[in-house]
């Protein structure tokens, strides 16, 4: 048998099926002798080496070879002439191949026509040269043997490297697969990674089947299969690929179809099965089968994890009752809109179902759920063009659309027709807060906040109304938040203090008491009026500790006054509704009286008329207990609320304070003067003392005295003063009265 008999000729017939790439070994001939190129290529035409035909590349000089290397072809073997442009051009090129172009796997066979130019032993070792042959001793068959040995070595090195890279890719791939969004992206990731592992162009497809009987569907595809995405596997033209994928879906791990490609099975723990087909069979020994196993097992685990992540994402972005995006998902959608800011106007409406809590309470949660579903359906019909309809709260929906603001009005009007759900037919109304994205400076959560601000305002205006967000709404809220934060700080740093305003007996001019008024001097030294911060403290609950502090301070002052011989002076303290509602209020009050030693009969609690009359029955009881502790009670700002005489008589109050607005109008043409007169008459009839606040002129004082009012308080006598100043005032006042 001659050497030539060993040569095998590749089957010229193309494999059945679609056109596909044939794998070859690339062999580069670098030689300045054209004949060498021709004879080598001719000698190997149609011959397979290690299962693949050879593909020859040609370079006629070292310079040409460099140009070719720059394109980074996967060259298995280089047949390299030593003497070309220079005596050692070939040897120099070897250095570059290894070190400059980093082609470590490529095998090199040096050929030379001049025996004198053999490389040194060191060069052969250092540059990993496979063989050195004299051209004259290279017969066709010897060259075949040398090439086969080189290709086999190349293949082995390649497999080892591919295995190492493959493992690294699998590890990296796991992380990437986990970050994919949805099954089709995951499947596309499988194709890319499988191709990477096999060193092939991404060309293949992945299909999935649910175990609940649905026909398999192609969920990702690359290369020439791209058009198959989202189509049933049945629609795939190639029967062999269909068969391979179906068999893989049944659970067979790995099927290699000679002349075709390879199908792999990935089984996740959930109801889903995946199979992938790659359009090339791996060359038998170029891929470690163990590596494929690791890859498949890894993808299966990733599939489980991705399904888990997907479920978690669904839960955190989806409202499961109504199967709508939730608040978080809506914010994301708005963020995307704001990021891109497409032309045209974008709107967001927060829609609140009026009285849903009552309906839910009356009819039960099951019916409540049905109502919510009916509302969601109605919103869906009314806003067919909406970009996103989400459930953003228990009975609150968010709708985002681009178009006209008037659509919001249509949405609200769509609720005029009754809703039908279960056996129920019900008309519900909704209140709407609307915001234009043009009025949103920040992100999606700010847009939603603005919509809620508008909704709050709309609710304030009356159920069923619609309010569009105005940037001033946001500014107002932000100012209040800042003010409250500053107030907390001032309180904790003890920067608040009490001012005292004397109360004068109109008939004698004698000081009979003081009102304690809270003062706050801000960072810039300016006084911040209690009318602006007390309501804030009330809303935030800060008024409870703050009010307690006021009571303690005022009681300390009352005790000090008594100690200095002013045991007849009363100290009036303003108390808010929130303080009264605190169940520990009376206990704390008793403790403070004990601690400070303030005489209870010298302490008067002022409560505004609207509060006293807001919950009369409770207040009557509470006032009884306060009176039982020995304290006195005054109704502040009297005349501004709607007192019932009956309640007032049962309230056992000691004093009525005529509101300063009515005092200010005394002697003028307005009705205020009349009201002051009426209050004085009322006080006389039910036998309570009267205090007029806000007296600024002697005329007002005279008129009030004539009306029967006993006590006066106002700038005419003294402004509210800090403790030191008040003490000085009191000393002067007493001296004056003694006639010093
Ligand atoms: P109020 O209890 O009706 O207090 C009387 C208000 O009239 C005080 O305003 C006082 O400075 C002002 N005033 C007194 N005389 C005159 C006058 O001749 N002319 C005019 N134009 N005004 C006069 P202030 O101190 O600004 O307090 C406003 C309100 O803040 C108080 O009304 C009271 O409702 C609330 N407040 C003040 N301190 C406290 C407190 O410690 N606790 C609670 N809960 N509320 C307080
Ligand atoms: Mg008061
Ligand atoms: Mg008042």
Short mmCIF file of N, CA, C and O and ligand atoms in Angstrom, two decimals, residues 515 574 606 608 636-638 657-660 693, ligand 3:
data_model
loop_
_atom_site.label_atom_id
_atom_site.label_comp_id
_atom_site.label_asym_id
_atom_site.label_seq_id
_atom_site.Cartn_x
_atom_site.Cartn_y
_atom_site.Cartn_z
N UNK A 515 -52.06 85.33 79.40
CA UNK A 515 -52.21 84.20 78.48
C UNK A 515 -50.80 83.82 78.03
O UNK A 515 -50.01 84.69 77.66
N UNK A 574 -53.27 77.71 75.99
CA UNK A 574 -54.02 77.22 74.82
C UNK A 574 -53.79 75.71 74.64
O UNK A 574 -52.65 75.25 74.69
N UNK A 606 -57.50 77.07 77.63
CA UNK A 606 -58.30 77.71 76.56
C UNK A 606 -58.51 76.71 75.45
O UNK A 606 -57.54 76.12 74.95
N UNK A 608 -60.65 76.29 71.71
CA UNK A 608 -61.42 77.11 70.76
C UNK A 608 -62.85 76.61 70.66
O UNK A 608 -63.13 75.44 70.89
N UNK A 636 -62.13 79.82 73.68
CA UNK A 636 -61.35 80.82 72.93
C UNK A 636 -62.05 81.15 71.62
O UNK A 636 -62.83 80.36 71.10
N UNK A 637 -61.73 82.30 71.07
CA UNK A 637 -62.23 82.74 69.76
C UNK A 637 -63.74 82.61 69.69
O UNK A 637 -64.30 82.19 68.67
N UNK A 638 -64.39 82.95 70.76
CA UNK A 638 -65.83 82.74 70.81
C UNK A 638 -66.53 83.67 69.82
O UNK A 638 -66.17 84.83 69.66
N UNK A 657 -64.03 83.88 75.56
CA UNK A 657 -63.12 84.91 75.05
C UNK A 657 -63.68 85.41 73.72
O UNK A 657 -63.78 84.65 72.76
N UNK A 658 -64.05 86.67 73.68
CA UNK A 658 -64.61 87.24 72.45
C UNK A 658 -63.48 87.38 71.44
O UNK A 658 -62.44 87.98 71.74
N UNK A 659 -63.70 86.81 70.27
CA UNK A 659 -62.65 86.79 69.26
C UNK A 659 -62.22 88.19 68.87
O UNK A 659 -63.03 89.12 68.80
N UNK A 660 -60.93 88.35 68.61
CA UNK A 660 -60.37 89.70 68.39
C UNK A 660 -60.92 90.36 67.13
O UNK A 660 -60.90 91.57 67.00
N UNK A 693 -60.47 89.81 73.62
CA UNK A 693 -59.04 89.81 73.22
C UNK A 693 -58.86 90.73 72.03
O UNK A 693 -59.81 91.02 71.29
MG1 LIG B 3 -58.30 83.86 70.63
#
